[in-house]
Structure formats: C-alpha cells, structure tokens
Amino acid sequence: MVLRPREDWFKPFIREERLWVATAFVIAFIMGFTTVSWSFVDPRHQVPTEAYEVSPEEWVKRAQEFAEKYSGKVVPEGTEVVIAGVQFSWIPQEIKLKAGVEYRIAVSSGDVIHGFSLIGDDGTVYNLMVMPGMAYVMKIKFDKPGVYEIRCNEYCGVGHQFMVGRIVVVEG
Ligand SMILES: [Cu+2]
C-alpha cells in the first residue's frame, strides 16, 4: 500500500484551471451587474411599494362587486382594479382596460397563497405573490391593445392549473 503525504493533495492551479476560475468570475460579474442595472433600465421591473391589510372574505366580496359592475365594460380611468385569487379561479375572470392609461391594480387572496403572473404576447411578465389578508397595488400602464393572461404561479391545490384569467386591453 502506498500512503501519500498530505501536501500531495494540493497542487498549484494549472493554466486551464486558472482560465475556468477567471471565466466564472467574469460571468458572475456580468450577471450581478445586469441584474441590478436592468431594474433601472426597464421600468416594468417595478416592485409594488403599496399594500394594505384586508380581510380575505371582504376582499372576495369587493372583487365580486367589481366583476359584476364592469362585466363586459371597459374600466374607466381612475378606477382601482380589484382582483381576488381564490381556489381555483380569478375574480373577475376577465377585465377590460384602456391602453395608455395607468391603472392601480390591487390583488389579494380569498384563501391560500397564490401567485399573480401577467403574460403578454410581447413577453411582458409581471410577477407578484398573492397573499390572504394583504392587498398589493401595482401601477400598470398597457402601451398597446391586446390580451394579457393572468396565471397563478404558486401551487395552490389540485385545481391550480385552472387559475387562468385575462386582461383585455382596448384602444384608449
Ligand atoms: Cu394557484
């Protein structure tokens, strides 16, 4: 049996290893830099700074009232959009908004934690955690007409995949 002394374990880096370590550092720097700088470049990458406490039951009622009032109608400028996530649907299922108008969109849950993902054809994505007891307010202006899908992105039970709603943006 051959026993190696301890020093034998460590050998100085060879050229290729140095190159790999340097490459990893360069990639890490680029990723770190773009992650931070992108939030300043693209204003869509905002995080809601406004939230208020709500009761889940009342929030569902508010969302149902909102859904009834604006069913098939375009939500007027200055009206807060109320969305509730419940197992396993969004209230309202469809919301009509005007392009070029900034809306306050408030989202909360009526039961468990859901996720709010807003997906457009142009890749627009807005992600937000939907918490029971907390309403988060997003300020969103849709630049052009189109259909934006709302999908639950947080597993919330067996019917999770059915939680699909939409925002239809019409000419302002
Ligand atoms: Cu869900």
JSON list of C-alpha atoms and ligand atoms in Angstrom, two decimals:
[
{"chain": "A", "resi": 1, "resn": "MET", "atom": "CA", "xyz": [0.00, 0.00, 0.00]},
{"chain": "A", "resi": 2, "resn": "VAL", "atom": "CA", "xyz": [1.20, 3.48, -0.87]},
{"chain": "A", "resi": 3, "resn": "LEU", "atom": "CA", "xyz": [0.34, 6.28, 1.56]},
{"chain": "A", "resi": 4, "resn": "ARG", "atom": "CA", "xyz": [0.56, 9.77, 0.17]},
{"chain": "A", "resi": 5, "resn": "PRO", "atom": "CA", "xyz": [1.69, 12.62, 2.32]},
{"chain": "A", "resi": 6, "resn": "ARG", "atom": "CA", "xyz": [-0.86, 15.45, 2.92]},
{"chain": "A", "resi": 7, "resn": "GLU", "atom": "CA", "xyz": [0.96, 18.03, 0.78]},
{"chain": "A", "resi": 8, "resn": "ASP", "atom": "CA", "xyz": [0.49, 15.85, -2.22]},
{"chain": "A", "resi": 9, "resn": "TRP", "atom": "CA", "xyz": [-3.25, 16.67, -2.26]},
{"chain": "A", "resi": 10, "resn": "PHE", "atom": "CA", "xyz": [-2.89, 20.27, -3.23]},
{"chain": "A", "resi": 11, "resn": "LYS", "atom": "CA", "xyz": [-1.21, 21.21, -6.47]},
{"chain": "A", "resi": 12, "resn": "PRO", "atom": "CA", "xyz": [-0.91, 24.70, -7.88]},
{"chain": "A", "resi": 13, "resn": "PHE", "atom": "CA", "xyz": [-3.53, 25.62, -10.49]},
{"chain": "A", "resi": 14, "resn": "ILE", "atom": "CA", "xyz": [-2.65, 24.67, -13.99]},
{"chain": "A", "resi": 15, "resn": "ARG", "atom": "CA", "xyz": [-3.34, 27.10, -16.83]},
{"chain": "A", "resi": 16, "resn": "GLU", "atom": "CA", "xyz": [-6.77, 25.61, -17.74]},
{"chain": "A", "resi": 17, "resn": "GLU", "atom": "CA", "xyz": [-7.96, 25.76, -14.12]},
{"chain": "A", "resi": 18, "resn": "ARG", "atom": "CA", "xyz": [-6.95, 29.39, -13.81]},
{"chain": "A", "resi": 19, "resn": "LEU", "atom": "CA", "xyz": [-8.83, 30.07, -17.03]},
{"chain": "A", "resi": 20, "resn": "TRP", "atom": "CA", "xyz": [-12.02, 28.40, -15.68]},
{"chain": "A", "resi": 21, "resn": "VAL", "atom": "CA", "xyz": [-11.91, 30.30, -12.41]},
{"chain": "A", "resi": 22, "resn": "ALA", "atom": "CA", "xyz": [-11.37, 33.58, -14.28]},
{"chain": "A", "resi": 23, "resn": "THR", "atom": "CA", "xyz": [-14.26, 32.79, -16.66]},
{"chain": "A", "resi": 24, "resn": "ALA", "atom": "CA", "xyz": [-16.57, 32.00, -13.72]},
{"chain": "A", "resi": 25, "resn": "PHE", "atom": "CA", "xyz": [-15.68, 35.35, -12.12]},
{"chain": "A", "resi": 26, "resn": "VAL", "atom": "CA", "xyz": [-16.35, 37.24, -15.35]},
{"chain": "A", "resi": 27, "resn": "ILE", "atom": "CA", "xyz": [-19.77, 35.52, -15.78]},
{"chain": "A", "resi": 28, "resn": "ALA", "atom": "CA", "xyz": [-20.68, 36.16, -12.13]},
{"chain": "A", "resi": 29, "resn": "PHE", "atom": "CA", "xyz": [-19.76, 39.83, -12.54]},
{"chain": "A", "resi": 30, "resn": "ILE", "atom": "CA", "xyz": [-21.83, 40.24, -15.72]},
{"chain": "A", "resi": 31, "resn": "MET", "atom": "CA", "xyz": [-24.86, 38.53, -14.12]},
{"chain": "A", "resi": 32, "resn": "GLY", "atom": "CA", "xyz": [-24.58, 40.60, -10.97]},
{"chain": "A", "resi": 33, "resn": "PHE", "atom": "CA", "xyz": [-24.18, 43.81, -12.93]},
{"chain": "A", "resi": 34, "resn": "THR", "atom": "CA", "xyz": [-27.07, 43.18, -15.36]},
{"chain": "A", "resi": 35, "resn": "THR", "atom": "CA", "xyz": [-29.44, 42.06, -12.58]},
{"chain": "A", "resi": 36, "resn": "VAL", "atom": "CA", "xyz": [-29.00, 45.32, -10.73]},
{"chain": "A", "resi": 37, "resn": "SER", "atom": "CA", "xyz": [-28.73, 47.66, -13.72]},
{"chain": "A", "resi": 38, "resn": "TRP", "atom": "CA", "xyz": [-31.70, 46.15, -15.56]},
{"chain": "A", "resi": 39, "resn": "SER", "atom": "CA", "xyz": [-34.12, 47.25, -12.86]},
{"chain": "A", "resi": 40, "resn": "PHE", "atom": "CA", "xyz": [-33.16, 50.85, -13.71]},
{"chain": "A", "resi": 41, "resn": "VAL", "atom": "CA", "xyz": [-33.22, 50.33, -17.49]},
{"chain": "A", "resi": 42, "resn": "ASP", "atom": "CA", "xyz": [-36.63, 48.63, -17.73]},
{"chain": "A", "resi": 43, "resn": "PRO", "atom": "CA", "xyz": [-39.36, 50.34, -15.71]},
{"chain": "A", "resi": 44, "resn": "ARG", "atom": "CA", "xyz": [-41.56, 47.25, -15.92]},
{"chain": "A", "resi": 45, "resn": "HIS", "atom": "CA", "xyz": [-39.36, 45.67, -13.33]},
{"chain": "A", "resi": 46, "resn": "GLN", "atom": "CA", "xyz": [-41.02, 47.57, -10.54]},
{"chain": "A", "resi": 47, "resn": "VAL", "atom": "CA", "xyz": [-41.96, 46.08, -7.22]},
{"chain": "A", "resi": 48, "resn": "PRO", "atom": "CA", "xyz": [-45.19, 47.16, -5.54]},
{"chain": "A", "resi": 49, "resn": "THR", "atom": "CA", "xyz": [-44.49, 49.61, -2.78]},
{"chain": "A", "resi": 50, "resn": "GLU", "atom": "CA", "xyz": [-48.07, 49.94, -1.68]},
{"chain": "A", "resi": 51, "resn": "ALA", "atom": "CA", "xyz": [-50.04, 47.39, 0.27]},
{"chain": "A", "resi": 52, "resn": "TYR", "atom": "CA", "xyz": [-52.93, 47.42, 2.65]},
{"chain": "A", "resi": 53, "resn": "GLU", "atom": "CA", "xyz": [-54.46, 45.00, 5.10]},
{"chain": "A", "resi": 54, "resn": "VAL", "atom": "CA", "xyz": [-57.76, 43.46, 4.12]},
{"chain": "A", "resi": 55, "resn": "SER", "atom": "CA", "xyz": [-59.99, 40.65, 5.29]},
{"chain": "A", "resi": 56, "resn": "PRO", "atom": "CA", "xyz": [-60.00, 37.79, 2.76]},
{"chain": "A", "resi": 57, "resn": "GLU", "atom": "CA", "xyz": [-63.82, 37.45, 2.89]},
{"chain": "A", "resi": 58, "resn": "GLU", "atom": "CA", "xyz": [-64.37, 41.17, 2.31]},
{"chain": "A", "resi": 59, "resn": "TRP", "atom": "CA", "xyz": [-61.82, 41.21, -0.48]},
{"chain": "A", "resi": 60, "resn": "VAL", "atom": "CA", "xyz": [-63.67, 38.44, -2.33]},
{"chain": "A", "resi": 61, "resn": "LYS", "atom": "CA", "xyz": [-66.91, 40.42, -1.93]},
{"chain": "A", "resi": 62, "resn": "ARG", "atom": "CA", "xyz": [-65.23, 43.55, -3.28]},
{"chain": "A", "resi": 63, "resn": "ALA", "atom": "CA", "xyz": [-63.85, 41.64, -6.25]},
{"chain": "A", "resi": 64, "resn": "GLN", "atom": "CA", "xyz": [-67.27, 40.11, -6.97]},
{"chain": "A", "resi": 65, "resn": "GLU", "atom": "CA", "xyz": [-68.87, 43.56, -6.87]},
{"chain": "A", "resi": 66, "resn": "PHE", "atom": "CA", "xyz": [-66.17, 44.90, -9.16]},
{"chain": "A", "resi": 67, "resn": "ALA", "atom": "CA", "xyz": [-66.64, 41.93, -11.52]},
{"chain": "A", "resi": 68, "resn": "GLU", "atom": "CA", "xyz": [-70.39, 42.50, -11.73]},
{"chain": "A", "resi": 69, "resn": "LYS", "atom": "CA", "xyz": [-70.08, 46.25, -12.20]},
{"chain": "A", "resi": 70, "resn": "TYR", "atom": "CA", "xyz": [-67.54, 46.08, -15.02]},
{"chain": "A", "resi": 71, "resn": "SER", "atom": "CA", "xyz": [-68.52, 42.81, -16.66]},
{"chain": "A", "resi": 72, "resn": "GLY", "atom": "CA", "xyz": [-68.13, 43.36, -20.41]},
{"chain": "A", "resi": 73, "resn": "LYS", "atom": "CA", "xyz": [-67.33, 47.05, -19.84]},
{"chain": "A", "resi": 74, "resn": "VAL", "atom": "CA", "xyz": [-64.09, 48.98, -20.05]},
{"chain": "A", "resi": 75, "resn": "VAL", "atom": "CA", "xyz": [-62.89, 50.03, -16.60]},
{"chain": "A", "resi": 76, "resn": "PRO", "atom": "CA", "xyz": [-62.82, 53.86, -16.55]},
{"chain": "A", "resi": 77, "resn": "GLU", "atom": "CA", "xyz": [-59.65, 55.79, -15.87]},
{"chain": "A", "resi": 78, "resn": "GLY", "atom": "CA", "xyz": [-59.00, 56.38, -12.18]},
{"chain": "A", "resi": 79, "resn": "THR", "atom": "CA", "xyz": [-60.88, 53.29, -11.01]},
{"chain": "A", "resi": 80, "resn": "GLU", "atom": "CA", "xyz": [-58.95, 50.85, -8.87]},
{"chain": "A", "resi": 81, "resn": "VAL", "atom": "CA", "xyz": [-58.99, 47.38, -10.38]},
{"chain": "A", "resi": 82, "resn": "VAL", "atom": "CA", "xyz": [-59.82, 44.77, -7.75]},
{"chain": "A", "resi": 83, "resn": "ILE", "atom": "CA", "xyz": [-58.67, 41.19, -8.29]},
{"chain": "A", "resi": 84, "resn": "ALA", "atom": "CA", "xyz": [-59.10, 38.25, -5.94]},
{"chain": "A", "resi": 85, "resn": "GLY", "atom": "CA", "xyz": [-57.41, 34.90, -6.32]},
{"chain": "A", "resi": 86, "resn": "VAL", "atom": "CA", "xyz": [-59.44, 32.01, -4.91]},
{"chain": "A", "resi": 87, "resn": "GLN", "atom": "CA", "xyz": [-59.17, 28.25, -5.27]},
{"chain": "A", "resi": 88, "resn": "PHE", "atom": "CA", "xyz": [-59.34, 27.86, -8.31]},
{"chain": "A", "resi": 89, "resn": "SER", "atom": "CA", "xyz": [-60.14, 30.98, -10.27]},
{"chain": "A", "resi": 90, "resn": "TRP", "atom": "CA", "xyz": [-59.59, 34.71, -10.55]},
{"chain": "A", "resi": 91, "resn": "ILE", "atom": "CA", "xyz": [-62.33, 37.18, -9.75]},
{"chain": "A", "resi": 92, "resn": "PRO", "atom": "CA", "xyz": [-63.01, 38.76, -12.21]},
{"chain": "A", "resi": 93, "resn": "GLN", "atom": "CA", "xyz": [-62.14, 36.24, -14.91]},
{"chain": "A", "resi": 94, "resn": "GLU", "atom": "CA", "xyz": [-61.80, 38.98, -17.50]},
{"chain": "A", "resi": 95, "resn": "ILE", "atom": "CA", "xyz": [-61.01, 42.67, -17.13]},
{"chain": "A", "resi": 96, "resn": "LYS", "atom": "CA", "xyz": [-61.19, 45.25, -19.89]},
{"chain": "A", "resi": 97, "resn": "LEU", "atom": "CA", "xyz": [-58.76, 48.15, -19.64]},
{"chain": "A", "resi": 98, "resn": "LYS", "atom": "CA", "xyz": [-57.75, 51.06, -21.84]},
{"chain": "A", "resi": 99, "resn": "ALA", "atom": "CA", "xyz": [-54.34, 51.27, -23.45]},
{"chain": "A", "resi": 100, "resn": "GLY", "atom": "CA", "xyz": [-52.15, 54.20, -22.48]},
{"chain": "A", "resi": 101, "resn": "VAL", "atom": "CA", "xyz": [-53.83, 54.70, -19.11]},
{"chain": "A", "resi": 102, "resn": "GLU", "atom": "CA", "xyz": [-52.13, 53.95, -15.82]},
{"chain": "A", "resi": 103, "resn": "TYR", "atom": "CA", "xyz": [-54.29, 51.76, -13.60]},
{"chain": "A", "resi": 104, "resn": "ARG", "atom": "CA", "xyz": [-53.97, 50.85, -9.98]},
{"chain": "A", "resi": 105, "resn": "ILE", "atom": "CA", "xyz": [-54.42, 47.10, -9.86]},
{"chain": "A", "resi": 106, "resn": "ALA", "atom": "CA", "xyz": [-54.92, 45.66, -6.38]},
{"chain": "A", "resi": 107, "resn": "VAL", "atom": "CA", "xyz": [-54.59, 41.92, -5.85]},
{"chain": "A", "resi": 108, "resn": "SER", "atom": "CA", "xyz": [-55.23, 39.76, -2.84]},
{"chain": "A", "resi": 109, "resn": "SER", "atom": "CA", "xyz": [-56.31, 36.24, -1.99]},
{"chain": "A", "resi": 110, "resn": "GLY", "atom": "CA", "xyz": [-59.55, 34.89, -0.58]},
{"chain": "A", "resi": 111, "resn": "ASP", "atom": "CA", "xyz": [-57.98, 31.76, 0.83]},
{"chain": "A", "resi": 112, "resn": "VAL", "atom": "CA", "xyz": [-54.42, 30.46, 0.38]},
{"chain": "A", "resi": 113, "resn": "ILE", "atom": "CA", "xyz": [-51.27, 31.93, -1.15]},
{"chain": "A", "resi": 114, "resn": "HIS", "atom": "CA", "xyz": [-51.49, 32.30, -4.92]},
{"chain": "A", "resi": 115, "resn": "GLY", "atom": "CA", "xyz": [-49.18, 33.81, -7.49]},
{"chain": "A", "resi": 116, "resn": "PHE", "atom": "CA", "xyz": [-50.07, 36.50, -9.99]},
{"chain": "A", "resi": 117, "resn": "SER", "atom": "CA", "xyz": [-48.30, 36.30, -13.34]},
{"chain": "A", "resi": 118, "resn": "LEU", "atom": "CA", "xyz": [-49.25, 38.68, -16.11]},
{"chain": "A", "resi": 119, "resn": "ILE", "atom": "CA", "xyz": [-48.20, 37.40, -19.51]},
{"chain": "A", "resi": 120, "resn": "GLY", "atom": "CA", "xyz": [-48.42, 39.27, -22.80]},
{"chain": "A", "resi": 121, "resn": "ASP", "atom": "CA", "xyz": [-47.55, 38.37, -26.37]},
{"chain": "A", "resi": 122, "resn": "ASP", "atom": "CA", "xyz": [-44.57, 40.66, -26.24]},
{"chain": "A", "resi": 123, "resn": "GLY", "atom": "CA", "xyz": [-43.23, 38.77, -23.28]},
{"chain": "A", "resi": 124, "resn": "THR", "atom": "CA", "xyz": [-44.42, 41.24, -20.69]},
{"chain": "A", "resi": 125, "resn": "VAL", "atom": "CA", "xyz": [-44.33, 39.49, -17.40]},
{"chain": "A", "resi": 126, "resn": "TYR", "atom": "CA", "xyz": [-45.36, 40.80, -14.05]},
{"chain": "A", "resi": 127, "resn": "ASN", "atom": "CA", "xyz": [-44.95, 38.52, -11.06]},
{"chain": "A", "resi": 128, "resn": "LEU", "atom": "CA", "xyz": [-46.45, 39.06, -7.67]},
{"chain": "A", "resi": 129, "resn": "MET", "atom": "CA", "xyz": [-47.21, 36.91, -4.67]},
{"chain": "A", "resi": 130, "resn": "VAL", "atom": "CA", "xyz": [-50.90, 36.97, -3.76]},
{"chain": "A", "resi": 131, "resn": "MET", "atom": "CA", "xyz": [-51.36, 36.81, -0.01]},
{"chain": "A", "resi": 132, "resn": "PRO", "atom": "CA", "xyz": [-54.54, 36.40, 2.00]},
{"chain": "A", "resi": 133, "resn": "GLY", "atom": "CA", "xyz": [-55.02, 39.42, 4.28]},
{"chain": "A", "resi": 134, "resn": "MET", "atom": "CA", "xyz": [-52.78, 41.71, 2.20]},
{"chain": "A", "resi": 135, "resn": "ALA", "atom": "CA", "xyz": [-53.69, 43.61, -0.95]},
{"chain": "A", "resi": 136, "resn": "TYR", "atom": "CA", "xyz": [-50.76, 44.66, -3.11]},
{"chain": "A", "resi": 137, "resn": "VAL", "atom": "CA", "xyz": [-51.15, 47.55, -5.52]},
{"chain": "A", "resi": 138, "resn": "MET", "atom": "CA", "xyz": [-49.41, 47.54, -8.88]},
{"chain": "A", "resi": 139, "resn": "LYS", "atom": "CA", "xyz": [-49.40, 50.57, -11.13]},
{"chain": "A", "resi": 140, "resn": "ILE", "atom": "CA", "xyz": [-49.55, 49.32, -14.68]},
{"chain": "A", "resi": 141, "resn": "LYS", "atom": "CA", "xyz": [-49.90, 51.16, -17.97]},
{"chain": "A", "resi": 142, "resn": "PHE", "atom": "CA", "xyz": [-50.51, 48.98, -21.02]},
{"chain": "A", "resi": 143, "resn": "ASP", "atom": "CA", "xyz": [-48.87, 50.52, -24.06]},
{"chain": "A", "resi": 144, "resn": "LYS", "atom": "CA", "xyz": [-50.87, 48.73, -26.70]},
{"chain": "A", "resi": 145, "resn": "PRO", "atom": "CA", "xyz": [-54.13, 46.80, -27.09]},
{"chain": "A", "resi": 146, "resn": "GLY", "atom": "CA", "xyz": [-54.01, 43.03, -26.74]},
{"chain": "A", "resi": 147, "resn": "VAL", "atom": "CA", "xyz": [-54.76, 40.14, -24.47]},
{"chain": "A", "resi": 148, "resn": "TYR", "atom": "CA", "xyz": [-52.73, 39.62, -21.34]},
{"chain": "A", "resi": 149, "resn": "GLU", "atom": "CA", "xyz": [-53.10, 36.35, -19.50]},
{"chain": "A", "resi": 150, "resn": "ILE", "atom": "CA", "xyz": [-53.22, 36.11, -15.74]},
{"chain": "A", "resi": 151, "resn": "ARG", "atom": "CA", "xyz": [-51.86, 32.82, -14.46]},
{"chain": "A", "resi": 152, "resn": "CYS", "atom": "CA", "xyz": [-51.43, 31.51, -10.96]},
{"chain": "A", "resi": 153, "resn": "ASN", "atom": "CA", "xyz": [-47.75, 30.77, -10.50]},
{"chain": "A", "resi": 154, "resn": "GLU", "atom": "CA", "xyz": [-47.87, 29.43, -6.95]},
{"chain": "A", "resi": 155, "resn": "TYR", "atom": "CA", "xyz": [-49.16, 25.89, -6.49]},
{"chain": "A", "resi": 156, "resn": "CYS", "atom": "CA", "xyz": [-52.40, 26.28, -4.53]},
{"chain": "A", "resi": 157, "resn": "GLY", "atom": "CA", "xyz": [-54.07, 22.88, -4.76]},
{"chain": "A", "resi": 158, "resn": "VAL", "atom": "CA", "xyz": [-55.40, 20.30, -7.20]},
{"chain": "A", "resi": 159, "resn": "GLY", "atom": "CA", "xyz": [-57.12, 22.85, -9.47]},
{"chain": "A", "resi": 160, "resn": "HIS", "atom": "CA", "xyz": [-54.13, 25.20, -9.61]},
{"chain": "A", "resi": 161, "resn": "GLN", "atom": "CA", "xyz": [-53.73, 24.81, -13.38]},
{"chain": "A", "resi": 162, "resn": "PHE", "atom": "CA", "xyz": [-57.25, 26.15, -13.98]},
{"chain": "A", "resi": 163, "resn": "MET", "atom": "CA", "xyz": [-56.46, 29.55, -12.48]},
{"chain": "A", "resi": 164, "resn": "VAL", "atom": "CA", "xyz": [-56.28, 31.44, -15.74]},
{"chain": "A", "resi": 165, "resn": "GLY", "atom": "CA", "xyz": [-57.81, 34.85, -16.25]},
{"chain": "A", "resi": 166, "resn": "ARG", "atom": "CA", "xyz": [-57.20, 37.67, -18.67]},
{"chain": "A", "resi": 167, "resn": "ILE", "atom": "CA", "xyz": [-56.88, 41.38, -19.10]},
{"chain": "A", "resi": 168, "resn": "VAL", "atom": "CA", "xyz": [-58.12, 42.61, -22.44]},
{"chain": "A", "resi": 169, "resn": "VAL", "atom": "CA", "xyz": [-56.58, 45.93, -23.36]},
{"chain": "A", "resi": 170, "resn": "VAL", "atom": "CA", "xyz": [-58.54, 48.02, -25.83]},
{"chain": "A", "resi": 171, "resn": "GLU", "atom": "CA", "xyz": [-57.62, 51.20, -27.72]},
{"chain": "A", "resi": 172, "resn": "GLY", "atom": "CA", "xyz": [-57.65, 54.12, -25.27]},
{"chain": "B", "resi": 1, "resn": "CU", "atom": "CU", "xyz": [-52.81, 28.69, -7.84]}
]
